[in-house]
Short mmCIF file of C-alpha atoms and ligand atoms in Angstrom, two decimals:
data_model
loop_
_atom_site.label_atom_id
_atom_site.label_comp_id
_atom_site.label_asym_id
_atom_site.label_seq_id
_atom_site.Cartn_x
_atom_site.Cartn_y
_atom_site.Cartn_z
CA UNK A 19 168.27 150.02 182.49
CA UNK A 20 165.95 148.48 185.08
CA UNK A 21 168.46 147.90 187.92
CA UNK A 22 167.98 144.17 188.40
CA UNK A 23 168.55 143.45 184.70
CA UNK A 24 171.91 141.78 184.25
CA UNK A 25 172.43 143.31 180.79
CA UNK A 26 173.99 146.69 180.03
CA UNK A 27 172.57 149.19 177.57
CA UNK A 28 175.29 148.21 175.10
CA UNK A 29 174.46 144.52 175.39
CA UNK A 30 170.78 145.26 174.77
CA UNK A 31 171.64 147.47 171.77
CA UNK A 32 173.94 144.75 170.35
CA UNK A 33 171.28 142.09 170.86
CA UNK A 34 168.66 144.22 169.07
CA UNK A 35 171.01 144.76 166.10
CA UNK A 36 171.52 141.02 165.69
CA UNK A 37 167.90 139.86 165.70
CA UNK A 38 167.19 137.97 162.47
CA UNK A 39 163.87 137.49 160.67
CA UNK A 40 163.89 133.82 161.75
CA UNK A 41 164.20 134.87 165.39
CA UNK A 42 161.23 137.26 165.01
CA UNK A 43 159.18 134.45 163.40
CA UNK A 44 160.15 132.17 166.30
CA UNK A 45 158.84 134.71 168.84
CA UNK A 46 155.62 135.20 166.88
CA UNK A 47 155.01 131.45 166.81
CA UNK A 48 155.37 130.97 170.57
CA UNK A 49 152.46 130.62 173.02
CA UNK A 50 154.31 131.78 176.14
CA UNK A 51 156.79 134.58 175.84
CA UNK A 52 159.80 135.84 177.77
CA UNK A 53 161.84 139.02 177.95
CA UNK A 54 163.90 138.11 174.85
CA UNK A 55 160.72 137.77 172.79
CA UNK A 56 159.89 141.35 173.72
CA UNK A 57 163.33 142.42 172.47
CA UNK A 58 162.85 140.47 169.25
CA UNK A 59 159.47 142.08 168.58
CA UNK A 60 160.65 145.64 169.20
CA UNK A 61 163.75 145.22 167.01
CA UNK A 62 164.13 146.98 163.66
CA UNK A 63 164.02 143.54 162.02
CA UNK A 64 160.45 143.05 163.29
CA UNK A 65 159.19 146.19 161.52
CA UNK A 66 158.06 144.38 158.30
CA UNK A 67 156.16 141.91 160.52
CA UNK A 68 153.78 144.57 161.85
CA UNK A 69 150.73 143.22 159.95
CA UNK A 70 151.36 139.76 161.44
CA UNK A 71 151.96 141.31 164.88
CA UNK A 72 148.60 143.11 164.60
CA UNK A 73 146.86 139.83 163.88
CA UNK A 74 148.50 137.95 166.76
CA UNK A 75 148.06 140.84 169.22
CA UNK A 76 144.39 141.13 168.33
CA UNK A 77 143.83 137.44 169.05
CA UNK A 78 145.67 137.76 172.39
CA UNK A 79 143.68 140.86 173.26
CA UNK A 80 140.35 139.21 172.42
CA UNK A 81 141.26 136.14 174.45
CA UNK A 82 141.55 138.22 177.62
CA UNK A 83 139.35 141.26 176.98
CA UNK A 84 136.88 140.20 174.29
CA UNK A 85 135.47 142.91 172.06
CA UNK A 86 135.37 145.41 174.88
CA UNK A 87 137.07 148.69 175.74
CA UNK A 88 137.04 149.97 179.34
CA UNK A 89 136.77 153.71 179.77
CA UNK A 90 137.85 156.03 182.57
CA UNK A 91 138.46 159.71 183.25
CA UNK A 92 141.22 161.53 185.15
CA UNK A 93 140.27 164.02 187.85
CA UNK A 94 143.02 166.54 188.59
CA UNK A 95 142.53 167.62 192.20
CA UNK A 96 145.54 169.96 192.31
CA UNK A 97 148.56 171.13 190.34
CA UNK A 98 150.90 172.59 192.94
CA UNK A 99 154.18 170.70 192.84
CA UNK A 100 157.57 170.89 194.52
CA UNK A 101 159.36 168.91 191.82
CA UNK A 102 161.32 170.29 188.91
CA UNK A 103 160.73 167.84 186.05
CA UNK A 104 162.12 169.61 183.00
CA UNK A 105 159.34 168.39 180.67
CA UNK A 106 156.31 169.42 182.78
CA UNK A 107 154.52 172.76 183.02
CA UNK A 108 153.46 171.92 186.57
CA UNK A 109 157.12 172.07 187.74
CA UNK A 110 157.76 174.45 190.59
CA UNK A 111 159.74 177.02 188.58
CA UNK A 112 157.03 177.41 185.94
CA UNK A 113 155.30 180.62 186.91
CA UNK A 114 152.95 180.79 183.90
CA UNK A 115 150.66 178.13 185.28
CA UNK A 116 147.61 179.01 187.33
CA UNK A 117 147.97 176.89 190.49
CA UNK A 118 145.05 175.55 192.37
CA UNK A 119 144.00 172.75 194.65
CA UNK A 120 140.32 171.92 194.57
CA UNK A 121 138.23 171.95 197.72
CA UNK A 122 136.18 168.87 198.58
CA UNK A 123 133.07 170.61 197.23
CA UNK A 124 134.85 171.36 193.96
CA UNK A 125 136.08 167.76 193.74
CA UNK A 126 132.49 166.59 194.24
CA UNK A 127 131.30 168.94 191.46
CA UNK A 128 133.98 167.63 189.09
CA UNK A 129 133.15 164.03 189.98
CA UNK A 130 129.44 164.64 189.37
CA UNK A 131 130.22 166.10 185.95
CA UNK A 132 132.27 163.00 185.06
CA UNK A 133 129.65 160.65 186.47
CA UNK A 134 126.94 162.26 184.30
CA UNK A 135 128.82 161.07 181.20
CA UNK A 136 128.39 157.45 182.34
CA UNK A 137 132.06 156.97 183.26
CA UNK A 138 132.40 154.84 186.38
CA UNK A 139 136.20 154.49 186.75
CA UNK A 140 138.24 157.41 188.00
CA UNK A 141 141.93 158.26 188.13
CA UNK A 142 142.66 160.86 190.84
CA UNK A 143 145.69 162.96 189.84
CA UNK A 144 147.68 165.58 191.75
CA UNK A 145 151.11 167.21 191.66
CA UNK A 146 153.59 166.39 194.41
CA UNK A 147 152.79 168.81 197.21
CA UNK A 148 153.26 167.13 200.60
CA UNK A 149 151.69 170.06 202.47
CA UNK A 150 148.41 169.75 200.55
CA UNK A 151 148.16 166.19 199.31
CA UNK A 152 148.75 164.46 202.61
CA UNK A 153 147.60 160.90 203.19
CA UNK A 154 144.81 162.30 205.37
CA UNK A 155 143.60 164.55 202.53
CA UNK A 156 143.78 161.75 199.93
CA UNK A 157 141.82 159.52 202.31
CA UNK A 158 139.13 162.20 202.60
CA UNK A 159 139.02 162.50 198.82
CA UNK A 160 138.81 158.70 198.49
CA UNK A 161 135.96 158.48 200.96
CA UNK A 162 134.11 161.20 199.06
CA UNK A 163 134.57 159.56 195.65
CA UNK A 164 134.29 155.88 196.49
CA UNK A 165 130.48 155.85 196.76
CA UNK A 166 130.30 157.55 193.35
CA UNK A 167 132.61 155.28 191.30
CA UNK A 168 133.12 151.53 190.97
CA UNK A 169 136.86 151.90 190.61
CA UNK A 170 139.30 154.49 191.94
CA UNK A 171 142.95 154.77 190.98
CA UNK A 172 145.63 157.22 192.10
CA UNK A 173 148.37 159.08 190.31
CA UNK A 174 150.00 161.16 193.02
CA UNK A 175 153.41 161.34 194.73
CA UNK A 176 154.90 157.96 195.72
CA UNK A 177 153.92 156.95 199.26
CA UNK A 178 155.23 154.53 201.87
CA UNK A 179 153.83 151.00 202.05
CA UNK A 180 151.91 151.97 205.18
CA UNK A 181 150.54 155.04 203.37
CA UNK A 182 149.33 152.84 200.53
CA UNK A 183 147.71 150.49 203.01
CA UNK A 184 145.66 153.37 204.38
CA UNK A 185 144.80 154.61 200.89
CA UNK A 186 143.70 151.14 199.86
CA UNK A 187 141.43 150.99 202.92
CA UNK A 188 139.96 154.36 201.81
CA UNK A 189 138.90 152.83 198.49
CA UNK A 190 141.75 153.28 196.02
CA UNK A 191 142.64 150.07 194.20
CA UNK A 192 144.76 151.15 191.26
CA UNK A 193 148.03 153.03 191.10
CA UNK A 194 149.77 154.74 188.23
CA UNK A 195 153.38 155.85 188.55
CA UNK A 196 155.47 156.57 185.47
CA UNK A 197 159.18 155.97 185.98
CA UNK A 198 159.70 158.54 183.16
CA UNK A 199 163.07 156.98 182.26
CA UNK A 200 164.87 153.87 183.49
CA UNK A 201 168.22 155.46 182.54
CA UNK A 202 169.62 156.69 185.86
CA UNK A 203 171.87 159.37 184.34
CA UNK A 204 169.08 160.78 182.21
CA UNK A 205 166.72 160.53 185.20
CA UNK A 206 169.06 162.78 187.24
CA UNK A 207 169.19 165.34 184.41
CA UNK A 208 165.42 165.44 183.97
CA UNK A 209 164.64 165.57 187.70
CA UNK A 210 167.23 167.96 189.15
CA UNK A 211 165.43 168.78 192.41
CA UNK A 212 162.63 167.77 194.72
CA UNK A 213 161.71 164.34 196.12
CA UNK A 214 161.30 162.96 192.61
CA UNK A 215 165.09 163.17 192.16
CA UNK A 216 165.26 159.89 194.13
CA UNK A 217 165.23 157.25 191.37
CA UNK A 218 165.04 154.19 193.62
CA UNK A 219 162.18 155.54 195.74
CA UNK A 220 160.10 156.08 192.61
CA UNK A 221 161.12 152.76 191.05
CA UNK A 222 159.79 150.79 194.01
CA UNK A 223 156.45 152.59 194.17
CA UNK A 224 154.45 149.79 192.54
CA UNK A 225 156.11 147.23 194.78
CA UNK A 226 155.05 149.12 197.93
CA UNK A 227 151.53 149.62 196.60
CA UNK A 228 151.25 145.96 195.55
CA UNK A 229 152.34 144.81 198.99
CA UNK A 230 149.73 147.13 200.51
CA UNK A 231 146.95 145.45 198.52
CA UNK A 232 146.54 147.58 195.38
CA UNK A 233 145.24 145.33 192.65
CA UNK A 234 146.26 147.33 189.54
CA UNK A 235 149.86 148.56 189.21
CA UNK A 236 150.40 150.98 186.36
CA UNK A 237 153.91 151.31 184.89
CA UNK A 238 155.29 153.40 182.06
CA UNK A 239 158.18 155.46 180.82
CA UNK A 240 157.81 158.78 179.07
CA UNK A 241 158.20 158.20 175.35
CA UNK A 242 160.60 160.81 174.07
CA UNK A 243 163.15 161.05 176.89
CA UNK A 244 165.41 158.05 176.22
CA UNK A 245 165.91 155.53 173.37
CA UNK A 246 162.55 153.79 173.21
CA UNK A 247 163.83 150.23 172.66
CA UNK A 248 166.07 150.40 175.75
CA UNK A 249 163.27 151.91 177.82
CA UNK A 250 160.82 149.27 176.57
CA UNK A 251 163.30 146.52 177.51
CA UNK A 252 163.46 147.98 181.03
CA UNK A 253 159.69 148.38 181.27
CA UNK A 254 159.24 144.72 180.34
CA UNK A 255 161.82 143.68 182.98
CA UNK A 256 160.00 145.83 185.54
CA UNK A 257 156.69 144.17 184.63
CA UNK A 258 158.09 140.62 184.92
CA UNK A 259 159.56 141.60 188.30
CA UNK A 260 156.20 142.94 189.57
CA UNK A 261 154.33 139.89 188.27
CA UNK A 262 156.61 137.75 190.43
CA UNK A 263 156.63 139.97 193.53
CA UNK A 264 152.98 141.10 193.48
CA UNK A 265 151.37 138.14 191.75
CA UNK A 266 147.90 138.98 193.05
CA UNK A 267 147.91 142.36 191.31
CA UNK A 268 147.59 143.14 187.62
CA UNK A 269 150.24 145.15 185.78
CA UNK A 270 148.93 147.93 183.56
CA UNK A 271 151.00 149.51 180.80
CA UNK A 272 150.71 153.03 179.46
CA UNK A 273 152.70 154.61 176.65
CA UNK A 274 152.62 158.38 177.31
CA UNK A 275 154.35 160.22 174.49
CA UNK A 276 155.74 163.74 174.59
CA UNK A 277 156.11 165.65 171.37
CA UNK A 278 157.74 168.99 170.64
CA UNK A 279 155.47 171.98 171.06
CA UNK A 280 156.17 175.62 170.19
CA UNK A 281 158.12 177.19 173.03
CA UNK A 282 157.94 173.96 175.02
CA UNK A 283 160.28 171.18 176.03
CA UNK A 284 161.88 169.40 173.08
CA UNK A 285 162.07 165.64 173.70
CA UNK A 286 165.59 164.37 173.03
CA UNK A 287 164.42 161.10 171.43
CA UNK A 288 161.08 161.69 169.73
CA UNK A 289 159.01 158.54 169.16
CA UNK A 290 156.80 158.31 166.06
CA UNK A 291 153.41 156.60 165.83
CA UNK A 292 154.84 153.59 163.97
CA UNK A 293 157.37 153.00 166.79
CA UNK A 294 154.62 153.30 169.35
CA UNK A 295 152.35 150.89 167.55
CA UNK A 296 155.13 148.30 167.24
CA UNK A 297 155.89 148.63 170.95
CA UNK A 298 152.24 148.32 172.01
CA UNK A 299 151.71 145.27 169.80
CA UNK A 300 154.89 143.67 171.19
CA UNK A 301 153.72 144.23 174.78
CA UNK A 302 150.25 142.84 174.03
CA UNK A 303 151.78 139.69 172.52
CA UNK A 304 154.30 139.13 175.33
CA UNK A 305 151.96 140.20 178.18
CA UNK A 306 148.50 139.17 176.87
CA UNK A 307 146.85 139.26 180.31
CA UNK A 308 148.08 142.72 181.36
CA UNK A 309 145.99 145.88 181.08
CA UNK A 310 147.06 148.49 178.57
CA UNK A 311 145.80 152.02 178.26
CA UNK A 312 146.12 154.52 175.42
CA UNK A 313 146.59 158.17 176.28
CA UNK A 314 144.48 161.20 175.30
CA UNK A 315 147.79 162.64 174.13
CA UNK A 316 147.29 160.56 170.98
CA UNK A 317 145.13 161.45 167.99
CA UNK A 318 141.61 159.97 167.77
CA UNK A 319 142.47 157.91 164.67
CA UNK A 320 145.39 156.18 166.40
CA UNK A 321 143.44 155.60 169.62
CA UNK A 322 140.45 154.10 167.83
CA UNK A 323 142.74 151.79 165.90
CA UNK A 324 145.02 150.64 168.73
CA UNK A 325 142.12 149.70 171.05
CA UNK A 326 141.22 147.06 168.50
CA UNK A 327 144.62 145.39 168.46
CA UNK A 328 146.54 146.16 171.66
CA UNK A 329 145.08 148.52 174.28
CA UNK A 330 142.00 147.52 176.28
CA UNK A 331 141.43 150.76 178.14
CA UNK A 332 141.15 154.45 177.26
CA UNK A 333 140.26 157.76 178.84
CA UNK A 334 137.36 159.71 177.40
CA UNK A 335 136.63 163.44 177.51
CA UNK A 336 139.71 164.02 179.70
CA UNK A 337 140.49 167.40 181.23
CA UNK A 338 144.03 167.76 182.53
CA UNK A 339 143.70 170.88 184.67
CA UNK A 340 142.17 171.02 188.16
CA UNK A 341 138.56 172.12 187.74
CA UNK A 342 138.63 171.43 184.00
CA UNK A 343 135.28 169.62 183.80
CA UNK A 344 133.07 172.20 185.42
CA UNK A 345 134.55 174.29 188.25
CA UNK A 346 136.92 176.45 186.22
CA UNK A 347 134.24 177.16 183.61
CA UNK A 348 132.26 179.15 186.15
CA UNK A 349 133.08 182.86 186.19
CA UNK A 350 136.37 182.42 184.37
CA UNK A 351 137.95 185.36 182.62
CA UNK A 352 139.89 185.32 179.38
CA UNK A 353 143.09 185.98 181.35
CA UNK A 354 142.45 182.95 183.59
CA UNK A 355 141.95 180.79 180.54
CA UNK A 356 145.38 181.66 179.16
CA UNK A 357 147.04 180.90 182.51
CA UNK A 358 145.21 177.60 182.79
CA UNK A 359 148.06 175.47 181.45
CA UNK A 360 147.48 171.75 181.23
CA UNK A 361 150.07 169.17 182.25
CA UNK A 362 150.34 168.01 178.65
CA UNK A 363 148.68 168.69 175.31
CA UNK A 364 145.51 166.76 174.57
CA UNK A 365 145.20 165.45 171.04
CA UNK A 366 141.85 163.71 171.47
CA UNK A 367 139.37 166.43 172.35
CA UNK A 368 136.23 164.40 171.66
CA UNK A 369 133.44 164.28 174.20
CA UNK A 370 132.89 161.00 176.08
CA UNK A 371 129.79 160.34 173.93
CA UNK A 372 131.86 160.73 170.75
CA UNK A 373 134.52 158.35 172.08
CA UNK A 374 131.86 155.76 173.02
CA UNK A 375 130.28 156.09 169.55
CA UNK A 376 133.64 155.50 167.87
CA UNK A 377 134.26 152.37 169.98
CA UNK A 378 130.82 150.99 169.05
CA UNK A 379 131.27 151.87 165.39
CA UNK A 380 134.24 149.49 165.38
CA UNK A 381 132.09 146.64 166.68
CA UNK A 382 133.33 146.88 170.26
CA UNK A 383 131.43 147.32 173.48
CA UNK A 384 132.09 150.12 175.97
CA UNK A 385 132.72 148.84 179.48
CA UNK A 386 132.01 151.32 182.25
CA UNK A 387 132.44 148.89 185.09
CA UNK A 388 134.40 145.65 185.32
CA UNK A 389 134.88 145.48 189.06
CA UNK A 390 132.95 146.52 192.14
CA UNK A 391 134.59 146.20 195.52
CA UNK A 392 131.54 147.83 197.16
CA UNK A 393 129.50 144.62 196.82
S1 SF4 B 411 155.61 165.54 186.18
FE1 SF4 B 411 154.51 165.37 188.12
S2 SF4 B 411 156.09 165.57 189.68
FE2 SF4 B 411 156.97 166.39 187.79
S3 SF4 B 411 156.60 168.60 187.83
FE3 SF4 B 411 154.90 167.62 186.71
S4 SF4 B 411 153.31 167.28 188.25
FE4 SF4 B 411 155.25 167.64 189.35
#
């Protein structure tokens, strides 16, 4: 569980088992919600209330985000990594992956390709490789990209508070760092080696970034590793904690789900779409002001639906390999293509234009830019 929670896993499980329909109705009727409301809304008892949860979540979402959906794209600048996360094909022992770190010229080419689609918010992603992705390198990348995009976020190895301060000055304003699991025993099993094995260092990443000035703090666990209700209870506790400690920043939720793939990692606690929808609705109701993104790991039908009731933000036309937008398409051989393993399997393979069209077909507006620190 999230370490500062004063409840054990067993106490949370027992609480969830004893939620009654009246308690769920009480949580749905409230205007301001607390951590127990989140538990009530993710309980098994709340499952028949999903239609009502959709209605309430949609109102909450509209109140803060209107009929809009913000769009962004990830840019993978490198996939070398010294960690050993059991569920990731970028882990250091996985020899089947073609490893590369883009040069600044290649990063510019990728960024131009993204920019041509209209997307104006960028998430810069890299594996944990302290020799390559130094603060100095990330600052160079930030300075290159900042004039091209209104909003830059980072999903790289956790840094010190001072490191984040320098990255913020270079133009990055958002941070994404998935805790993967809040269960410390499971965390040790899944991350047997490398700097990521340090649970506490990773857990306090958002806190360090928030103190350094980052204005969007992305949190998540990996759906499929641990029991989703316990993980969701911890994620909510983490969010309440960050809202107190970094009150000037905005918490952003993501719900990245891993599914079994042939010959791949088999998640110990697979999460189905119905579970995920219930969880996303519960978070939207309890945290109406927070950002919420829906992953390209999910199918188009689910993504198009959930951005109407819970999520306010989605990626479009994502490529999850370094050079995936344009660089690796030049002069690539068939053999290269097979070795070009992505970090995870994409389910939504639509082009950005197709994603924008689907958003508009549902009566929503596509937002390319909702912030500009360059002004
Ligand atoms: S999940 Fe991240 S840290 Fe872990 S092996 Fe993959 S790229 Fe490296």
